[in-house]
XYZ file of N, CA and C in Angstrom:
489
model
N 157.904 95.465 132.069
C 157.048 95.394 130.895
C 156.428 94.011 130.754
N 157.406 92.995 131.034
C 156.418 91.759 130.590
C 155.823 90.943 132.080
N 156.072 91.489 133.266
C 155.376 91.162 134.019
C 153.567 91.851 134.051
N 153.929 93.030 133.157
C 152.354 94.014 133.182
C 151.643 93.103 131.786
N 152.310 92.381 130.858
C 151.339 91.740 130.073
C 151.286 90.458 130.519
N 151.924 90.233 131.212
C 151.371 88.665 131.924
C 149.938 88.882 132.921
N 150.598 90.087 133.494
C 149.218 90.446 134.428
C 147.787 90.766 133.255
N 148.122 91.709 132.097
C 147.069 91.749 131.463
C 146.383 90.351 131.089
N 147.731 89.760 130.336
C 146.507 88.388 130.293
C 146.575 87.666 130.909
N 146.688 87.202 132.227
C 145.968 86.685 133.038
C 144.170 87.110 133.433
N 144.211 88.913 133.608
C 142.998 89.461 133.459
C 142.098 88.923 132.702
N 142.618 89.273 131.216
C 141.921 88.464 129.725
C 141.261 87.032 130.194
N 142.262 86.240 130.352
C 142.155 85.048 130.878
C 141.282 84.329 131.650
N 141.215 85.138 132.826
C 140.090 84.972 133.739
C 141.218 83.763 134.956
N 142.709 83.719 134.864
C 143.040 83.378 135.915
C 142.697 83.005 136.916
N 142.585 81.431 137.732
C 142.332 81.658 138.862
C 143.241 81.428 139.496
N 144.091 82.303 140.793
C 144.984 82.257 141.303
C 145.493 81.462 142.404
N 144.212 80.739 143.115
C 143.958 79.765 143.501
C 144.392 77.874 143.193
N 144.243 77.780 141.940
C 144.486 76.589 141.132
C 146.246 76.654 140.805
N 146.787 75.661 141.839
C 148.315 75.110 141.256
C 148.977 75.794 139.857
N 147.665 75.322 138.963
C 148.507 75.459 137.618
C 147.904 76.984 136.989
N 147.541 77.396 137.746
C 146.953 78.527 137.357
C 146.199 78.507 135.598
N 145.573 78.140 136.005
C 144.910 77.920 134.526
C 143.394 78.519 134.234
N 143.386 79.179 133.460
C 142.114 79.967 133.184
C 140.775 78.787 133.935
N 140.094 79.707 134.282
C 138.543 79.214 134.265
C 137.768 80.038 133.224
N 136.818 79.446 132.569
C 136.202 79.412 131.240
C 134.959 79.445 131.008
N 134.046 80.621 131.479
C 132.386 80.246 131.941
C 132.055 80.468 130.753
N 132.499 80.966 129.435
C 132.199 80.628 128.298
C 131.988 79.379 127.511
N 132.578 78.269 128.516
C 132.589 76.683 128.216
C 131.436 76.289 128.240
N 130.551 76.594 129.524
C 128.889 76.283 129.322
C 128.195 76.188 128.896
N 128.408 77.073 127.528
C 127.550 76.994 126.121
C 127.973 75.910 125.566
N 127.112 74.961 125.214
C 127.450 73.695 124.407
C 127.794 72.704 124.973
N 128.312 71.823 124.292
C 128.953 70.582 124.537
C 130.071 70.118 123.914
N 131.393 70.745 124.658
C 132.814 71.029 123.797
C 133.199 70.006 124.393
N 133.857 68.974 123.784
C 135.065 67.658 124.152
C 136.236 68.176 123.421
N 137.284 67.346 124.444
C 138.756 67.409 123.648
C 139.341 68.586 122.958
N 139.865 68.616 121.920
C 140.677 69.710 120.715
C 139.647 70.496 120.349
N 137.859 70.754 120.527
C 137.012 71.518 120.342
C 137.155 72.429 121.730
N 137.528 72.031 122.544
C 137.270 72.914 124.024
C 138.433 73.736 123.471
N 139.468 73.258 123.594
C 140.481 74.163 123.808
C 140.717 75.721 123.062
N 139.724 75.172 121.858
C 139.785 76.649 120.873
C 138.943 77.896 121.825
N 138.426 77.514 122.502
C 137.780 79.009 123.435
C 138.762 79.249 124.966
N 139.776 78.317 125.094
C 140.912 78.966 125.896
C 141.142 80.099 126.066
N 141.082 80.874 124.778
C 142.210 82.026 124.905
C 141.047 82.816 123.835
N 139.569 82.521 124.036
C 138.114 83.459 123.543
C 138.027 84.738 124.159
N 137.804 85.569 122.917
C 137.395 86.787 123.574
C 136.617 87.039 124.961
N 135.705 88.118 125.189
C 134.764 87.841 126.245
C 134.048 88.094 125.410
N 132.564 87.974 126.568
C 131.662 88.216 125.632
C 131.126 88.972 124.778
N 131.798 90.313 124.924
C 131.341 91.474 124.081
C 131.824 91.374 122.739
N 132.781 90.630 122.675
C 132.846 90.190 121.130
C 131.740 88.722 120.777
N 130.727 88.349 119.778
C 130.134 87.378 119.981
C 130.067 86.843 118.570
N 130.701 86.033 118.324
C 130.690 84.730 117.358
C 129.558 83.811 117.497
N 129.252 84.154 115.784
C 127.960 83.295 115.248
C 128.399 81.958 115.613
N 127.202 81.076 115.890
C 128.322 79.508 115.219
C 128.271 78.956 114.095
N 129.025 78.351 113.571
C 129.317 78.049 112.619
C 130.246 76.383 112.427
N 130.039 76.042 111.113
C 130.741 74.537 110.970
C 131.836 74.784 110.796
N 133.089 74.650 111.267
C 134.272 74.300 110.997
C 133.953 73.980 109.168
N 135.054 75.023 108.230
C 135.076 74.425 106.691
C 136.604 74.522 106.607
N 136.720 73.749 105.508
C 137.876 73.155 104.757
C 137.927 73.438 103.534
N 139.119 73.367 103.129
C 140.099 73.002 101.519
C 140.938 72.130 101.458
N 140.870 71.250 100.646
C 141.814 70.119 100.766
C 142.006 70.349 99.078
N 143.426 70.319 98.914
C 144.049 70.241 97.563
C 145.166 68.893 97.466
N 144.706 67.854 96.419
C 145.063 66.385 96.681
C 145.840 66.481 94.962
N 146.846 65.574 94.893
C 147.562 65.015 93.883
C 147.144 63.495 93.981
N 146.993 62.792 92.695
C 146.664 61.675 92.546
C 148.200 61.047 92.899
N 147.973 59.868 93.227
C 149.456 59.266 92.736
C 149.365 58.276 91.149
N 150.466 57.768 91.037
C 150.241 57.657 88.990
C 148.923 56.843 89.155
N 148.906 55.407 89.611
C 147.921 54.465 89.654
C 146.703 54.818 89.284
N 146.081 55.670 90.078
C 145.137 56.317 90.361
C 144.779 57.542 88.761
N 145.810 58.365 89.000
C 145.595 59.187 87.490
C 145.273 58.346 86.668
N 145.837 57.613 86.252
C 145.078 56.746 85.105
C 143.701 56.023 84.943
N 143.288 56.263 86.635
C 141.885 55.676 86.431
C 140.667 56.990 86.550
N 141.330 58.039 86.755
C 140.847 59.191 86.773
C 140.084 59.565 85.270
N 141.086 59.289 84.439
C 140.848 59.524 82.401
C 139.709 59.200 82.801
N 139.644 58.034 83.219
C 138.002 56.830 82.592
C 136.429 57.630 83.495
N 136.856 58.327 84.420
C 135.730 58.609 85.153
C 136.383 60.064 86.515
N 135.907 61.390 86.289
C 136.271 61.977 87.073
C 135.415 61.773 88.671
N 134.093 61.432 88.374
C 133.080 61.552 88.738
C 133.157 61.040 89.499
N 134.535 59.107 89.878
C 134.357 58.275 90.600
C 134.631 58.987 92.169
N 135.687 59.894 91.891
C 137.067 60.213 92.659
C 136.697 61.270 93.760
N 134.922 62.343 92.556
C 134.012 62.908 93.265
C 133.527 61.868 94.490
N 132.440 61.329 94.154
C 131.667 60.368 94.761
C 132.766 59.246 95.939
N 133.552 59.591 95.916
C 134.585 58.856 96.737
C 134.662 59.827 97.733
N 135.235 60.740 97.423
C 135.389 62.151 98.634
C 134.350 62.507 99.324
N 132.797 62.316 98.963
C 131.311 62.646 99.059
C 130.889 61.611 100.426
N 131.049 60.446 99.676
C 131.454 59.255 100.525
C 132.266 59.530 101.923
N 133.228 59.759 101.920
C 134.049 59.789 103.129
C 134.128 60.923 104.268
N 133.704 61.735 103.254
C 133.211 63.193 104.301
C 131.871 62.652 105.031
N 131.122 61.895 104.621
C 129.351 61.866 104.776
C 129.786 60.826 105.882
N 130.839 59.793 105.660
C 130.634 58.652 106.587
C 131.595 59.556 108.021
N 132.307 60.448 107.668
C 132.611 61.363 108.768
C 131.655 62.229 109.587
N 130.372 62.542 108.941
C 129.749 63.590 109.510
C 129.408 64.601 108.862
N 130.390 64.211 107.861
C 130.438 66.497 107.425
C 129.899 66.415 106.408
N 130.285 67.634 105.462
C 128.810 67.217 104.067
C 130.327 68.324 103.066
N 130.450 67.723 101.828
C 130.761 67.963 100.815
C 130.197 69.495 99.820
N 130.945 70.386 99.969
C 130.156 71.743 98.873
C 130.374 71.681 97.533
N 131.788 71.476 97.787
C 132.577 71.819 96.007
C 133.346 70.600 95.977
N 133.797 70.141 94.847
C 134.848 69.112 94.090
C 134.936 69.379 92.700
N 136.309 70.219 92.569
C 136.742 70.651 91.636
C 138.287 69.677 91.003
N 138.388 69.088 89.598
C 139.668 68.601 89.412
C 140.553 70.062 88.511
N 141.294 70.123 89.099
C 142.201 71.211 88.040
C 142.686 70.929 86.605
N 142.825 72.288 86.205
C 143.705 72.228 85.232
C 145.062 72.599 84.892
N 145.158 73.844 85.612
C 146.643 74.204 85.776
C 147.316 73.907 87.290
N 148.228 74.000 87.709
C 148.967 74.293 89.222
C 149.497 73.117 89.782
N 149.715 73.052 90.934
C 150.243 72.157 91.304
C 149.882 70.791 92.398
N 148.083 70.816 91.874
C 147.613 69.425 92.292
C 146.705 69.051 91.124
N 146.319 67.724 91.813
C 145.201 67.683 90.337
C 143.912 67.759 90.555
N 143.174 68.124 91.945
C 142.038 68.289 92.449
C 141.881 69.609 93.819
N 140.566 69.612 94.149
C 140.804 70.529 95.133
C 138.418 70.390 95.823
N 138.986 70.046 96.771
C 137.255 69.909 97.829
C 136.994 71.057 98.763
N 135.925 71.491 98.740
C 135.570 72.339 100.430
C 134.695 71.380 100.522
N 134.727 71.491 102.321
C 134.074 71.003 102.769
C 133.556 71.155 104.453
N 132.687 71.027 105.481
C 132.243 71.203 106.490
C 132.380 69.767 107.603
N 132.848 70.064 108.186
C 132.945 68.760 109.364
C 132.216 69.796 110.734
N 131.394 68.846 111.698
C 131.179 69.081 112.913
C 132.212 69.671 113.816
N 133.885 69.066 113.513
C 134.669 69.296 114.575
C 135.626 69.506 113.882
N 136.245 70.389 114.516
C 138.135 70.025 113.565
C 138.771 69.010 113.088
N 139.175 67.960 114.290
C 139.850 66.657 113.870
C 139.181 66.188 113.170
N 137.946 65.859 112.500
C 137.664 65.574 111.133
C 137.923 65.483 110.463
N 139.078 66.631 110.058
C 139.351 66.560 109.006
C 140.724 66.250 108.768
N 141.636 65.812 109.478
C 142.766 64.900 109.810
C 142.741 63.921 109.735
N 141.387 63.526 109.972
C 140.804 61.899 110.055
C 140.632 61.626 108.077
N 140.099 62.805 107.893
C 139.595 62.724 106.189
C 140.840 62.429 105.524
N 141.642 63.520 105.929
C 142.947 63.229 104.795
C 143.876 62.187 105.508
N 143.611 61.283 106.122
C 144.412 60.192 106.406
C 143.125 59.232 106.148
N 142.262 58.927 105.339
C 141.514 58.161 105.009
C 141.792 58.859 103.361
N 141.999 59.761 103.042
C 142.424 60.153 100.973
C 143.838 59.399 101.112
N 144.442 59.361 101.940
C 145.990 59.078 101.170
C 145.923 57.122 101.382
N 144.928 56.633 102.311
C 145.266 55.224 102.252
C 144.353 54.471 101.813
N 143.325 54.985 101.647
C 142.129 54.458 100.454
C 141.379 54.973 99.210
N 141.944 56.287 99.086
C 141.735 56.957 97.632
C 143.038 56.886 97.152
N 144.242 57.027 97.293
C 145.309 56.772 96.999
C 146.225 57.978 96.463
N 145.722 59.129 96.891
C 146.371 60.555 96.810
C 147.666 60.466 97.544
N 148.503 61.307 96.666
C 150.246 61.593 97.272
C 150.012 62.409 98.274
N 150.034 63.695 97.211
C 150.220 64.863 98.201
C 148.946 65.339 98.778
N 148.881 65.790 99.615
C 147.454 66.379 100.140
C 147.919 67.892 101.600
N 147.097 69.053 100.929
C 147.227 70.354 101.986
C 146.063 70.415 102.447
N 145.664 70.713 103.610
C 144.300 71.349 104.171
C 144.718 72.248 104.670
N 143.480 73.382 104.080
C 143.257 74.699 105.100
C 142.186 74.758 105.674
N 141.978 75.938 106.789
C 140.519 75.663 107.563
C 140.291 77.326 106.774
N 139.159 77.344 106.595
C 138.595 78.045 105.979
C 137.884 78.803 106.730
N 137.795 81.037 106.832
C 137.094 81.360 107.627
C 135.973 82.471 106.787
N 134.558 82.678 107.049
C 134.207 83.389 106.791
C 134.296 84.790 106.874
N 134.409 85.560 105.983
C 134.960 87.517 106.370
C 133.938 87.464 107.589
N 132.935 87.857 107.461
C 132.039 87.927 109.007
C 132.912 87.640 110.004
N 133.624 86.369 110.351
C 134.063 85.814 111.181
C 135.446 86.339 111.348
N 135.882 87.215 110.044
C 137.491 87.372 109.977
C 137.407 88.977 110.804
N 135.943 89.521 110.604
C 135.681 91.157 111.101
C 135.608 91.013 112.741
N 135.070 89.318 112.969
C 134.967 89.164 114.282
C 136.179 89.385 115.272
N 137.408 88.703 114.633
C 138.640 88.306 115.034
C 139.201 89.702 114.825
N 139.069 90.457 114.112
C 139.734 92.042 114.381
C 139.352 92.281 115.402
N 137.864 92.343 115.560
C 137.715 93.113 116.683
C 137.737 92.816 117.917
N 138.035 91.282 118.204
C 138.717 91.222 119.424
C 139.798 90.505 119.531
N 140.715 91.025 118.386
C 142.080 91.364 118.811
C 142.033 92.851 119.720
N 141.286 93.634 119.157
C 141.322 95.031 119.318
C 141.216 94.985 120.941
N 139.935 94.145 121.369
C 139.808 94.122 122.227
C 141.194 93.823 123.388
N 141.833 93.119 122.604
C 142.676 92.463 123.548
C 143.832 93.356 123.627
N 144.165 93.765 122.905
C 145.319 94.837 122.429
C 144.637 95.924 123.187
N 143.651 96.555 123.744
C 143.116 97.617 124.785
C 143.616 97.486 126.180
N 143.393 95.323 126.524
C 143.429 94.763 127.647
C 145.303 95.270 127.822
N 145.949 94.931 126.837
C 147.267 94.393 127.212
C 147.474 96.009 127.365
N 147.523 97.228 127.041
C 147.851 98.807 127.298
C 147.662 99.283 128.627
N 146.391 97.945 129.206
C 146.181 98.815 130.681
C 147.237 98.598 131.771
């Protein structure tokens, strides 16, 4: 059994059996200009019969002030906006929403768009040591379009692995 889904995905894969490490070859890579932690997300890409729009990498970042900071928050919410606006822009990416809460368990919450993933690793390690936020979560954010995409080639793949 699990030698027939290794063989399936290797198929999937595009294996070349040739190469030491046996490691996929990727003629889906050609499109664009993928570096680093951006390449790797089409590793393990459908084929082409499934076809993904492109799209910006988006985010949610939900941040807690630490005390310092809350207190300068009272005087101006607006600053803390224009700070986050700031740091996304000097990243690349562009700012949608900046919302501060009222109930739960932070005291703010941003979407936002970066060019690349690590962006936004870079962002929230630039909120916690120069905006001065405690806690901070990011999610990557997907469009349904994109979520109908990913059904259907799971589906696809789940066909591959039966044969």
């Amino acid at each position: 059994m699990l030698r027939a889904i290794a063989r399936a995905s290797r198929a999937v894969a595009g294996v070349d059996a040739r190469r030491p490490t046996g490691r996929a070859i990727d003629a889906r890579r050609a499109v664009g200009t993928f570096v680093g932690a951006e390449s790797e997300e089409l590793a393990y890409a459908p084929t082409k019969k499934v076809k993904f729009e492109p799209t910006e990498p988006t985010f949610m970042t939900q941040f807690t002030l630490n005390r310092a900071n809350a207190k300068s928050t009272m005087e101006g919410a607006e600053d803390a906006e224009r700070l986050v606006a700031r740091l996304i822009g000097m990243l690349g990416g562009s700012l949608k929403t900046f919302y501060v809460t009222q109930t739960g368990a932070f005291d703010g919450v941003c979407v936002y768009t970066f060019p690349k993933n690590h962006d936004s690793r870079t962002f929230t390690c630039l909120l916690r040591s120069s905006a001065g936020y405690d806690r901070i979560e990011t999610t990557k954010l997907m469009a349904s379009a994109d979520a109908a995409m990913c059904a259907k080639a799971a589906r696809e793949v789940e066909k591959q692995l039966k044969k």
